[in-house]
PDB file of C-alpha atoms in Angstrom:
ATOM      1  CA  UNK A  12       0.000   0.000   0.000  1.00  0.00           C
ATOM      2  CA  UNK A  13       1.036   3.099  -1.238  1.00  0.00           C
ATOM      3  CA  UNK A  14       1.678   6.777   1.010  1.00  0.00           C
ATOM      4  CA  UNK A  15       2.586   9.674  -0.649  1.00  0.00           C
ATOM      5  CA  UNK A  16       3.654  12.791   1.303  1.00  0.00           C
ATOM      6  CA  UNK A  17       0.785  14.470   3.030  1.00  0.00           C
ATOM      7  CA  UNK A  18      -1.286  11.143   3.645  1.00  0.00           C
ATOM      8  CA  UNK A  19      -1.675   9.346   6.769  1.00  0.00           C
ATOM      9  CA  UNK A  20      -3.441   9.705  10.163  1.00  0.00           C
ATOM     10  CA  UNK A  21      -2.537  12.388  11.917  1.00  0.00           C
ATOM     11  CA  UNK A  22      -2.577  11.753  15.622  1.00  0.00           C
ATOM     12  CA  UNK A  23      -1.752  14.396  18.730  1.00  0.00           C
ATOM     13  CA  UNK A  24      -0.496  13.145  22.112  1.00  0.00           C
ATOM     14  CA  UNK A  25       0.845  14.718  24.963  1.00  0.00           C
ATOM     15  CA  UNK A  26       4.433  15.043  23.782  1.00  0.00           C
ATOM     16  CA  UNK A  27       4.437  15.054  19.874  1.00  0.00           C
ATOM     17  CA  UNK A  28       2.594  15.070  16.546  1.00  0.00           C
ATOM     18  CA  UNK A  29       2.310  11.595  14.777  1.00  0.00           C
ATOM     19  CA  UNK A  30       1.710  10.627  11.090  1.00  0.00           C
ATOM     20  CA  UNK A  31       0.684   7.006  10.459  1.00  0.00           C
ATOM     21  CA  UNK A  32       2.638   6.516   7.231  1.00  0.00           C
ATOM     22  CA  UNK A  33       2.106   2.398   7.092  1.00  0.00           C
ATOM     23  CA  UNK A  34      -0.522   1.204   9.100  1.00  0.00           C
ATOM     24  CA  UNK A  35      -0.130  -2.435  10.622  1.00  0.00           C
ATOM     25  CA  UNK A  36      -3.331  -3.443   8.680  1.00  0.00           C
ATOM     26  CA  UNK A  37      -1.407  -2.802   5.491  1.00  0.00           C
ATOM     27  CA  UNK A  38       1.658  -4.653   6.323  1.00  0.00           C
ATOM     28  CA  UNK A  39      -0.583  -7.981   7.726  1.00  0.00           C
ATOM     29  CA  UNK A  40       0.312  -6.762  11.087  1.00  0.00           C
ATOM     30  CA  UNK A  41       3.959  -7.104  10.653  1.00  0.00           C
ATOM     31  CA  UNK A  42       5.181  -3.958  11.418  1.00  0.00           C
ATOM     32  CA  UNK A  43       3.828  -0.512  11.600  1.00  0.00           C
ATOM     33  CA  UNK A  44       5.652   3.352  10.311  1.00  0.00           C
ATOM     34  CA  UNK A  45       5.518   6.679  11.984  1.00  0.00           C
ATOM     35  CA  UNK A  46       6.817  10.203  11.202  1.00  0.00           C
ATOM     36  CA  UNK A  47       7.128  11.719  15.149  1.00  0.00           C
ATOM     37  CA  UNK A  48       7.382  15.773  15.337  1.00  0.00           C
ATOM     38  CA  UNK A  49       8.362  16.345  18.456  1.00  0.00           C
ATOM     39  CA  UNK A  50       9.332  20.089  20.029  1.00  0.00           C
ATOM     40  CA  UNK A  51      12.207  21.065  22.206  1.00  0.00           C
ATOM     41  CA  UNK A  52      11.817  19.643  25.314  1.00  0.00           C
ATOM     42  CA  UNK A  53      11.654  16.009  27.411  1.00  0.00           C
ATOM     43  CA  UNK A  54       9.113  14.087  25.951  1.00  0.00           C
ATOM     44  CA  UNK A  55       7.150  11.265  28.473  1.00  0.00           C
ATOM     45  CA  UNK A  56       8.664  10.004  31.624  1.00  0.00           C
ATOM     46  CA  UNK A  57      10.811   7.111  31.467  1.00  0.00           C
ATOM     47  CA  UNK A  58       8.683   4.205  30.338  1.00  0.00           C
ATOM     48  CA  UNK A  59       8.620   0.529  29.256  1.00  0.00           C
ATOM     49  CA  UNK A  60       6.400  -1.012  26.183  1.00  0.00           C
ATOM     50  CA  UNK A  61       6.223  -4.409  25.517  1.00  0.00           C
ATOM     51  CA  UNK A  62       6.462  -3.835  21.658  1.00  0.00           C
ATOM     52  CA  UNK A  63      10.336  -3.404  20.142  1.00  0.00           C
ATOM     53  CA  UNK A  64      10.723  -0.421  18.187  1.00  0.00           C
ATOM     54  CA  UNK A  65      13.626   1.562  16.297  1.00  0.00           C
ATOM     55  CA  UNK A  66      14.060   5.142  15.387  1.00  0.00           C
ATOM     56  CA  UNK A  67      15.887   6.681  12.876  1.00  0.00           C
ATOM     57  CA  UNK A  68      16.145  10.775  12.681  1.00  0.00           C
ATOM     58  CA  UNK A  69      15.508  12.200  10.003  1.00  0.00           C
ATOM     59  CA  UNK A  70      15.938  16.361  11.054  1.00  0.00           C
ATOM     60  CA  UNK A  71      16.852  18.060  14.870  1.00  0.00           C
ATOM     61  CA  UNK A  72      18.863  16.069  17.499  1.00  0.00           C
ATOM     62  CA  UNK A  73      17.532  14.443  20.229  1.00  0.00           C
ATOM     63  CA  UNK A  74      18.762  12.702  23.211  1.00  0.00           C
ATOM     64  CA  UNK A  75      17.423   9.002  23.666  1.00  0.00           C
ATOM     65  CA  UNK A  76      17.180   7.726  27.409  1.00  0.00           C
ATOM     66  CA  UNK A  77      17.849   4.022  27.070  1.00  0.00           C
ATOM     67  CA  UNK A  78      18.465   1.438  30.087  1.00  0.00           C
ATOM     68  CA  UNK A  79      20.622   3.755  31.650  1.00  0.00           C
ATOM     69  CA  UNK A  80      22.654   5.219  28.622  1.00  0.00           C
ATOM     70  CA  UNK A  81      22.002   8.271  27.227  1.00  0.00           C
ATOM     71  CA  UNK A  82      22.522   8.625  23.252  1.00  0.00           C
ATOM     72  CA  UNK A  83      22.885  11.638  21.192  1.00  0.00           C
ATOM     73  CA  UNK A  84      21.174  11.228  17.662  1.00  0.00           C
ATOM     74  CA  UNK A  85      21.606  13.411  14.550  1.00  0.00           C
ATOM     75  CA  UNK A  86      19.896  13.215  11.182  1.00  0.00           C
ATOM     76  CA  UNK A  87      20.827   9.504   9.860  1.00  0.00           C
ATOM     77  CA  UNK A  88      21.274   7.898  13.115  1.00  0.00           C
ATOM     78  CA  UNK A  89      19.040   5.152  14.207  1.00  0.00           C
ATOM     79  CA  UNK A  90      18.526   3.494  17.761  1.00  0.00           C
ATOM     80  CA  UNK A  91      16.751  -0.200  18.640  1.00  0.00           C
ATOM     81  CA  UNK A  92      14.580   0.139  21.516  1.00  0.00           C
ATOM     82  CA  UNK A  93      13.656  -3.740  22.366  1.00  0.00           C
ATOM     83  CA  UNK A  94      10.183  -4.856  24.116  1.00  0.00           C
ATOM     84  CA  UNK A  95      10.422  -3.547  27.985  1.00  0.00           C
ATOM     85  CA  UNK A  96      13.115  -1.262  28.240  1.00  0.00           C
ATOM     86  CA  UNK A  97      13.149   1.512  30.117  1.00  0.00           C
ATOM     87  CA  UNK A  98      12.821   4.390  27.871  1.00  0.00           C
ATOM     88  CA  UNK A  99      12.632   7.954  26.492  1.00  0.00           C
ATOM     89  CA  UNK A 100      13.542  11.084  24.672  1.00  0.00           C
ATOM     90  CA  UNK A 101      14.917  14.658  25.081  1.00  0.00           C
ATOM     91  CA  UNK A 102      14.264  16.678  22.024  1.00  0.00           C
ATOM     92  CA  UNK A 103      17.603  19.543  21.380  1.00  0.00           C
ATOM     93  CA  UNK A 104      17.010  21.381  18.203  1.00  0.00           C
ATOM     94  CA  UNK A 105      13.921  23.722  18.241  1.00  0.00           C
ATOM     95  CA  UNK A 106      12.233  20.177  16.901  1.00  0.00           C
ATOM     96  CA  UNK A 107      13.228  16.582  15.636  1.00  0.00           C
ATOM     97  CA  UNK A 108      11.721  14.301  13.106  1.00  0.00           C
ATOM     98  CA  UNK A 109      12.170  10.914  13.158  1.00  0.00           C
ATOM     99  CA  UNK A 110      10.742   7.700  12.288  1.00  0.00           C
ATOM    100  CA  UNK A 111       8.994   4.890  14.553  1.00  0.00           C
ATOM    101  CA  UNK A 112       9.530   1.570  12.850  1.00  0.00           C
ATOM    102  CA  UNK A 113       7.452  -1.101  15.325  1.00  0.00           C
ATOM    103  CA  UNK A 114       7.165  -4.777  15.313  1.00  0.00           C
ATOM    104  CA  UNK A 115       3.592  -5.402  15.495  1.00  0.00           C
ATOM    105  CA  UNK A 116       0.048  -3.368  15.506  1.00  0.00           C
ATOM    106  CA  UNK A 117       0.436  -2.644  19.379  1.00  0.00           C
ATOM    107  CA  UNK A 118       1.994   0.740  18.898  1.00  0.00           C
ATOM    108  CA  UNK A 119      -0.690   2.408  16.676  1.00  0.00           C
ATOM    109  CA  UNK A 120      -3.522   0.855  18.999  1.00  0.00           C
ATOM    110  CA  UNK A 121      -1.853   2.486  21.997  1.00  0.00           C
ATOM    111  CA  UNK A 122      -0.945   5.816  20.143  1.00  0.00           C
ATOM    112  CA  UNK A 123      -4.640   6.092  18.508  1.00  0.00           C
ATOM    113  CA  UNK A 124      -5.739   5.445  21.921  1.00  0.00           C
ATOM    114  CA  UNK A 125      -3.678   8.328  23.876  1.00  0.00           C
ATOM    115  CA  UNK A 126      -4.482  10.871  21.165  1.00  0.00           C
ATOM    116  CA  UNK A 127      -8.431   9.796  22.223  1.00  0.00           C
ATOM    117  CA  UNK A 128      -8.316   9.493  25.742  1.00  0.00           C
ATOM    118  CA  UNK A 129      -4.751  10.941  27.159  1.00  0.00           C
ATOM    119  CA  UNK A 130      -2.864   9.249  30.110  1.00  0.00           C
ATOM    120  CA  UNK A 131      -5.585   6.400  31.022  1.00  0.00           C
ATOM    121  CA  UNK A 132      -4.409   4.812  28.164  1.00  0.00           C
ATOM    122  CA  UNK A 133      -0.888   3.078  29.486  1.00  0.00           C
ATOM    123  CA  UNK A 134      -2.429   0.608  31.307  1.00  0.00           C
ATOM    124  CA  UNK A 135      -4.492  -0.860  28.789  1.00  0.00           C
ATOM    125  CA  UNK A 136      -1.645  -1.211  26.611  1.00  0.00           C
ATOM    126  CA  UNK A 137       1.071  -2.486  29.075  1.00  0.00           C
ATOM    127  CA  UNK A 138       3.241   0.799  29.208  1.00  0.00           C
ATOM    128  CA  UNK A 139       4.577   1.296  32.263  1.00  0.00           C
ATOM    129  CA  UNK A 140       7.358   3.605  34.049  1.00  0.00           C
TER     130      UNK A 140
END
């Protein structure tokens, strides 16, 4: 299935803007793509998913929290987050882009569900700090 630049759910949660560019549906719940604008600033609390995930930046820097170690990423670098590790991000440019590759359809569930209903959706989708 086929995205072309402007297409794709838009969804707002508390820390950035996300684009659905592949949705899991498409991919027969293989894997799922987002574009993530995110403004300066910490993003969530640390956190754990139970879905692995990878990022790869595509404008900005940002600073990714991971297990302990703290990595600086630059347009072109990518980072594997894997299922339950603790978790987030610092944004350092005025904003980043990047893109959410995820294993699964868990992650679009959970992020169509916090753009609906905020917060009260972690539980139901096995985030926790």
């Amino acid at each position: 299935m086929l995205t072309t630049a402007g297409e794709g759910d838009v969804l707002t949660v508390p820390d950035a803007t996300i684009t659905v560019r592949i949705q899991g549906k498409s991919t027969g719940g293989a894997y799922e793509l987002f574009e993530v604008d995110a403004p300066r600033g910490e993003a969530a609390p640390p956190h754990r998913t139970p879905w692995p995930k990878a990022y790869y930046v595509l404008h900005g820097r940002m600073a990714v929290f991971l297990d302990g170690e703290l990595f600086d990423l630059s347009p072109g670098d990518a980072i594997t987050i894997p299922p339950n590790a603790s978790h987030t991000f610092t944004v350092h440019t005025p904003s980043v882009q990047f893109l959410a590759f995820a294993v699964g359809e868990a992650m679009g569930a959970f992020f169509r569900d916090l753009s609906g209903n905020g917060m009260e959706a972690l539980g139901r989708h096995g985030v926790t700090q």
